[in-house]
XYZ file of C-alpha atoms in Angstrom:
350
model
C 35.989 24.116 -30.170
C 36.944 21.082 -32.276
C 33.039 19.771 -32.183
C 31.845 23.201 -33.471
C 34.501 22.687 -36.384
C 33.485 19.298 -37.473
C 30.058 20.280 -37.512
C 31.364 23.370 -39.657
C 32.769 21.158 -42.009
C 29.302 19.505 -42.635
C 26.845 22.006 -42.276
C 28.835 24.764 -44.160
C 29.074 22.610 -47.452
C 24.959 21.478 -46.843
C 24.314 24.885 -46.870
C 26.444 26.047 -49.796
C 24.802 23.122 -51.839
C 21.203 24.431 -50.459
C 22.284 28.016 -51.858
C 22.948 26.459 -55.211
C 19.768 24.952 -55.777
C 18.323 27.620 -57.396
C 20.617 28.370 -59.621
C 22.689 24.757 -59.999
C 23.696 24.267 -63.728
C 23.198 27.685 -64.870
C 26.318 28.572 -66.685
C 25.726 32.261 -67.367
C 26.811 34.188 -64.241
C 25.147 37.366 -65.751
C 21.957 35.826 -65.896
C 21.886 34.699 -62.282
C 22.820 38.307 -61.530
C 20.403 39.942 -63.314
C 17.502 37.119 -62.182
C 18.392 37.837 -58.586
C 17.779 41.670 -58.724
C 21.225 42.693 -59.545
C 22.339 41.334 -56.297
C 23.701 38.389 -54.856
C 21.783 35.819 -53.385
C 20.582 35.912 -49.458
C 18.362 33.352 -49.188
C 17.563 30.001 -50.446
C 15.563 29.615 -53.407
C 13.762 26.810 -55.463
C 15.078 25.429 -58.756
C 15.169 28.180 -61.087
C 13.500 30.239 -58.881
C 13.595 33.885 -60.635
C 14.915 32.450 -63.738
C 11.671 31.222 -65.368
C 12.032 27.813 -63.535
C 14.911 26.820 -65.446
C 18.505 26.083 -64.142
C 20.534 24.883 -67.098
C 21.477 27.601 -69.823
C 24.140 28.068 -71.944
C 25.272 25.248 -74.087
C 22.961 22.572 -72.578
C 19.585 23.816 -73.446
C 17.291 24.763 -70.611
C 15.788 22.804 -67.646
C 15.160 22.463 -64.214
C 17.288 19.845 -62.983
C 15.724 19.513 -59.720
C 11.870 19.631 -59.919
C 10.915 17.771 -56.478
C 12.659 20.050 -54.506
C 11.713 23.480 -52.928
C 13.495 26.438 -51.207
C 15.898 25.066 -48.269
C 16.378 21.488 -50.242
C 19.893 20.309 -51.478
C 21.243 19.099 -54.606
C 22.341 15.438 -55.267
C 25.491 16.341 -53.586
C 24.287 17.173 -50.294
C 21.781 14.531 -50.592
C 24.541 12.202 -51.048
C 26.104 13.528 -47.895
C 23.134 13.005 -45.955
C 22.682 9.447 -46.878
C 26.289 8.785 -46.018
C 25.419 10.384 -42.758
C 22.134 8.020 -42.382
C 24.309 5.163 -42.852
C 27.032 6.254 -40.517
C 24.750 6.856 -37.967
C 22.964 3.613 -38.399
C 26.443 1.812 -37.650
C 27.498 3.842 -34.634
C 24.447 3.056 -33.389
C 25.047 -0.946 -33.779
C 28.573 -0.406 -32.988
C 29.707 -1.854 -36.383
C 32.542 -0.755 -38.974
C 32.053 0.682 -42.379
C 32.227 -1.248 -45.601
C 31.111 -0.255 -49.081
C 29.253 -4.008 -48.855
C 27.248 -2.232 -45.948
C 26.180 0.801 -47.771
C 25.107 -0.264 -51.310
C 21.291 -1.639 -49.830
C 20.852 1.318 -48.225
C 21.934 3.550 -51.247
C 19.805 1.092 -53.393
C 16.772 1.739 -51.291
C 17.286 5.366 -51.303
C 17.887 5.503 -55.298
C 14.763 3.386 -56.005
C 12.152 4.926 -53.643
C 13.089 8.289 -52.222
C 15.752 9.945 -54.148
C 14.264 13.328 -55.349
C 17.082 15.192 -56.879
C 18.847 14.932 -60.252
C 20.202 11.272 -60.703
C 23.628 11.490 -62.607
C 24.788 9.250 -65.263
C 27.320 7.920 -63.022
C 24.627 6.513 -60.427
C 22.440 5.366 -62.812
C 25.451 3.176 -64.479
C 26.796 1.920 -61.414
C 23.317 0.899 -60.198
C 22.838 -0.973 -63.117
C 26.167 -2.703 -62.656
C 25.188 -4.048 -59.253
C 21.897 -5.407 -60.901
C 23.957 -7.324 -62.737
C 26.042 -8.681 -59.981
C 29.328 -6.902 -61.107
C 32.058 -6.906 -58.202
C 31.945 -3.784 -56.056
C 35.663 -3.433 -56.841
C 34.750 -3.108 -60.508
C 31.392 -0.850 -60.936
C 31.516 2.792 -61.180
C 32.096 5.266 -64.514
C 35.107 6.780 -65.715
C 33.330 10.281 -65.152
C 36.238 12.485 -64.127
C 33.065 14.960 -62.020
C 34.614 15.379 -58.515
C 31.658 14.255 -56.087
C 32.259 15.134 -52.490
C 30.409 12.627 -50.202
C 32.508 12.079 -46.898
C 31.347 15.108 -44.807
C 30.270 13.356 -42.004
C 33.483 11.348 -41.711
C 35.406 13.938 -39.392
C 32.717 13.221 -36.886
C 33.472 9.245 -37.225
C 37.356 8.917 -37.896
C 40.525 10.623 -36.576
C 43.152 9.724 -39.141
C 43.835 11.457 -42.131
C 44.581 8.432 -44.162
C 41.241 6.783 -43.155
C 39.391 9.793 -44.030
C 40.977 9.767 -47.370
C 40.224 6.233 -48.252
C 36.606 6.818 -46.815
C 36.143 9.881 -49.539
C 37.289 7.314 -52.397
C 34.783 4.479 -50.761
C 31.684 6.500 -51.068
C 32.531 7.707 -54.324
C 32.091 4.054 -55.562
C 30.107 5.605 -58.580
C 33.309 7.107 -59.773
C 36.314 5.093 -61.236
C 38.373 8.287 -62.818
C 41.407 8.605 -61.041
C 40.885 12.533 -61.616
C 37.753 12.335 -59.681
C 38.692 10.281 -56.699
C 42.141 12.005 -56.045
C 40.134 15.565 -56.064
C 37.991 14.005 -53.302
C 41.176 12.555 -51.584
C 42.831 15.936 -51.965
C 40.117 18.047 -50.084
C 39.913 15.341 -47.563
C 43.235 15.691 -46.428
C 43.120 19.308 -46.813
C 40.238 19.742 -44.451
C 41.700 17.023 -41.915
C 45.090 19.284 -41.591
C 42.860 22.278 -41.195
C 40.879 20.808 -38.739
C 43.753 19.860 -36.519
C 45.244 23.244 -36.478
C 47.112 23.828 -39.843
C 46.610 27.162 -41.841
C 44.553 26.775 -44.995
C 47.260 27.793 -47.591
C 49.516 25.734 -45.565
C 47.290 22.547 -45.857
C 46.576 23.359 -49.437
C 50.771 22.923 -49.952
C 51.411 20.382 -47.557
C 48.542 18.286 -49.320
C 49.586 19.322 -52.738
C 53.210 18.444 -52.466
C 52.264 14.686 -51.843
C 49.484 14.604 -54.368
C 49.895 13.572 -57.948
C 51.311 15.787 -60.703
C 47.616 16.293 -62.288
C 46.477 17.632 -58.516
C 50.005 19.661 -58.251
C 49.227 21.455 -61.582
C 45.751 22.112 -61.015
C 46.445 23.750 -57.622
C 49.169 25.835 -58.954
C 46.823 27.143 -61.571
C 44.624 28.064 -58.727
C 47.311 29.874 -56.731
C 48.542 31.887 -59.706
C 44.932 32.882 -60.344
C 44.272 34.221 -56.670
C 47.568 36.133 -57.135
C 46.477 37.882 -60.266
C 42.982 38.648 -59.310
C 44.533 40.188 -55.924
C 46.864 43.004 -57.877
C 44.853 45.690 -58.132
C 46.199 46.760 -61.684
C 45.047 43.286 -63.364
C 42.643 43.601 -65.806
C 40.692 40.787 -63.823
C 40.671 42.705 -60.796
C 38.776 45.378 -62.171
C 36.098 43.036 -63.746
C 32.459 43.450 -62.127
C 32.494 39.561 -62.589
C 35.885 39.047 -61.722
C 35.439 35.583 -60.094
C 33.258 34.200 -63.398
C 36.024 34.980 -65.507
C 38.807 33.613 -63.243
C 37.144 30.065 -63.026
C 36.267 30.281 -66.728
C 39.880 30.957 -67.387
C 41.409 28.129 -65.429
C 40.456 25.203 -67.692
C 39.525 24.453 -71.292
C 36.386 24.931 -73.082
C 34.165 22.212 -74.275
C 32.637 22.726 -77.780
C 29.631 19.916 -77.581
C 28.076 21.247 -80.367
C 24.994 22.768 -78.615
C 24.665 26.714 -78.700
C 27.656 27.569 -76.675
C 30.811 25.728 -75.712
C 30.718 24.771 -72.389
C 33.025 26.293 -69.689
C 34.952 23.387 -67.957
C 36.457 25.751 -65.188
C 32.881 26.080 -64.224
C 31.963 22.455 -64.324
C 32.187 19.377 -62.800
C 35.206 17.799 -64.045
C 38.123 17.952 -61.390
C 40.245 20.049 -63.616
C 37.963 23.004 -63.115
C 36.173 22.151 -59.757
C 39.334 21.964 -58.020
C 41.498 24.909 -58.827
C 38.085 26.609 -58.799
C 37.205 26.127 -55.286
C 40.925 26.475 -54.199
C 40.633 30.001 -55.910
C 37.209 30.837 -53.801
C 38.610 29.485 -50.695
C 41.924 31.521 -50.713
C 40.254 34.674 -52.184
C 37.647 34.835 -49.378
C 39.724 33.306 -46.778
C 40.991 36.375 -44.735
C 37.730 38.444 -45.471
C 35.171 39.663 -42.796
C 32.529 37.133 -42.956
C 34.651 34.929 -45.118
C 32.760 31.387 -44.809
C 29.328 32.962 -45.979
C 30.905 35.481 -48.345
C 32.631 32.475 -50.183
C 29.556 30.548 -50.433
C 27.803 33.599 -52.153
C 30.152 33.903 -54.347
C 30.113 30.391 -55.204
C 26.568 30.306 -56.105
C 26.773 33.322 -57.941
C 29.428 32.314 -60.576
C 26.675 28.912 -61.776
C 27.866 26.113 -63.504
C 28.039 23.258 -61.091
C 28.339 25.620 -57.981
C 27.026 22.659 -55.752
C 30.082 20.581 -56.273
C 32.580 23.400 -55.663
C 30.286 24.340 -52.612
C 30.901 21.134 -50.712
C 34.879 21.759 -51.414
C 34.761 25.327 -50.334
C 32.273 24.624 -47.167
C 34.043 21.822 -45.586
C 37.316 23.606 -46.081
C 36.144 26.952 -44.377
C 33.836 25.016 -42.136
C 36.771 23.685 -40.549
C 38.792 26.800 -40.298
C 35.890 28.666 -38.799
C 33.231 26.347 -37.520
C 29.370 25.834 -37.242
C 28.975 29.272 -35.476
C 30.119 31.439 -38.131
C 27.471 30.369 -40.789
C 24.570 32.393 -41.730
C 22.051 31.176 -38.301
C 19.296 32.017 -40.969
C 20.660 29.979 -43.484
C 21.202 27.312 -40.904
C 18.105 26.794 -39.513
C 16.328 27.078 -42.772
C 17.732 24.076 -43.945
C 14.950 21.565 -44.666
C 16.570 18.821 -42.751
C 18.806 20.758 -39.926
C 16.952 18.805 -37.216
C 17.060 15.685 -38.665
C 20.845 16.135 -39.417
C 21.635 17.393 -36.094
C 20.087 14.493 -34.532
C 22.446 12.050 -36.564
C 25.550 13.828 -36.449
C 25.121 14.201 -32.619
C 25.141 9.980 -32.679
C 28.426 9.995 -34.454
C 31.390 8.697 -32.274
C 33.387 12.386 -32.000
C 30.311 14.144 -31.570
C 28.499 12.147 -29.283
C 28.295 13.427 -25.731
């Protein structure tokens, strides 16, 4: 049922994000595995739970990036999507169309009064620019970190180009074409899957019409999936094969701290995009594919919440909300709140 898949897009990503809250920005996969009792995560955890209250490890020092959150809450990625959902439900109620100008006051109010999560540098920079009355067409920073925020759009629009443009509009804090094109890519892939295209075919169809940057990152992911699937490969035999796969798909950043950052596990689109595709394709045909992929993503660490958005929306579009672990879904802090808002959007309204 299409409505179940539309909800699957939203909730799979939000659940995936909430699962990442306890380990978000911890870059040591072995530390995460050991902290969780030498097994995979199976429930929501508060920030740094079972890891000494710290979530930011190798190369960056250690701290808790989401101190006001508890188990079942979301990171800033999830928060942004819930904010956009609020706005779109409000517009639907008033029978008004979306414009970026209409979103900004709502965003400012939330930013000033009830954000609750880590505030990214791009959000701070954009807020300052808007306070200086810089035109919206010129705001945003040049971070190449992918920030998917358009999960609810599939309940609002039934056109691929409209959804792709919306994905760019709501990422107004970013001006980097790498970041914007990453969100655009997954917007289009998800739309195709929602409308009946198989996952691999949707990825290939979208890539061939994308920039050379996107095409290159997609091919890196496809090659890595093939390598890991080869039972004779050294990667396949590694216990932390997914961690090594993502680490190997992008460069290292030597930032002068204790160790270099593994960009394949960090937020830049050059790592997030192929890493997400790798996890999507590796787990897409396995039994309980959706939940397995979300868990595998958590256990890799790094900016796992960013990848959770892409993994959740793509596999959610394919399998639907009914495939999600019901215990996780019902344990989301804002599940009932989001459900009420979603049910007021045009393509889900009864």
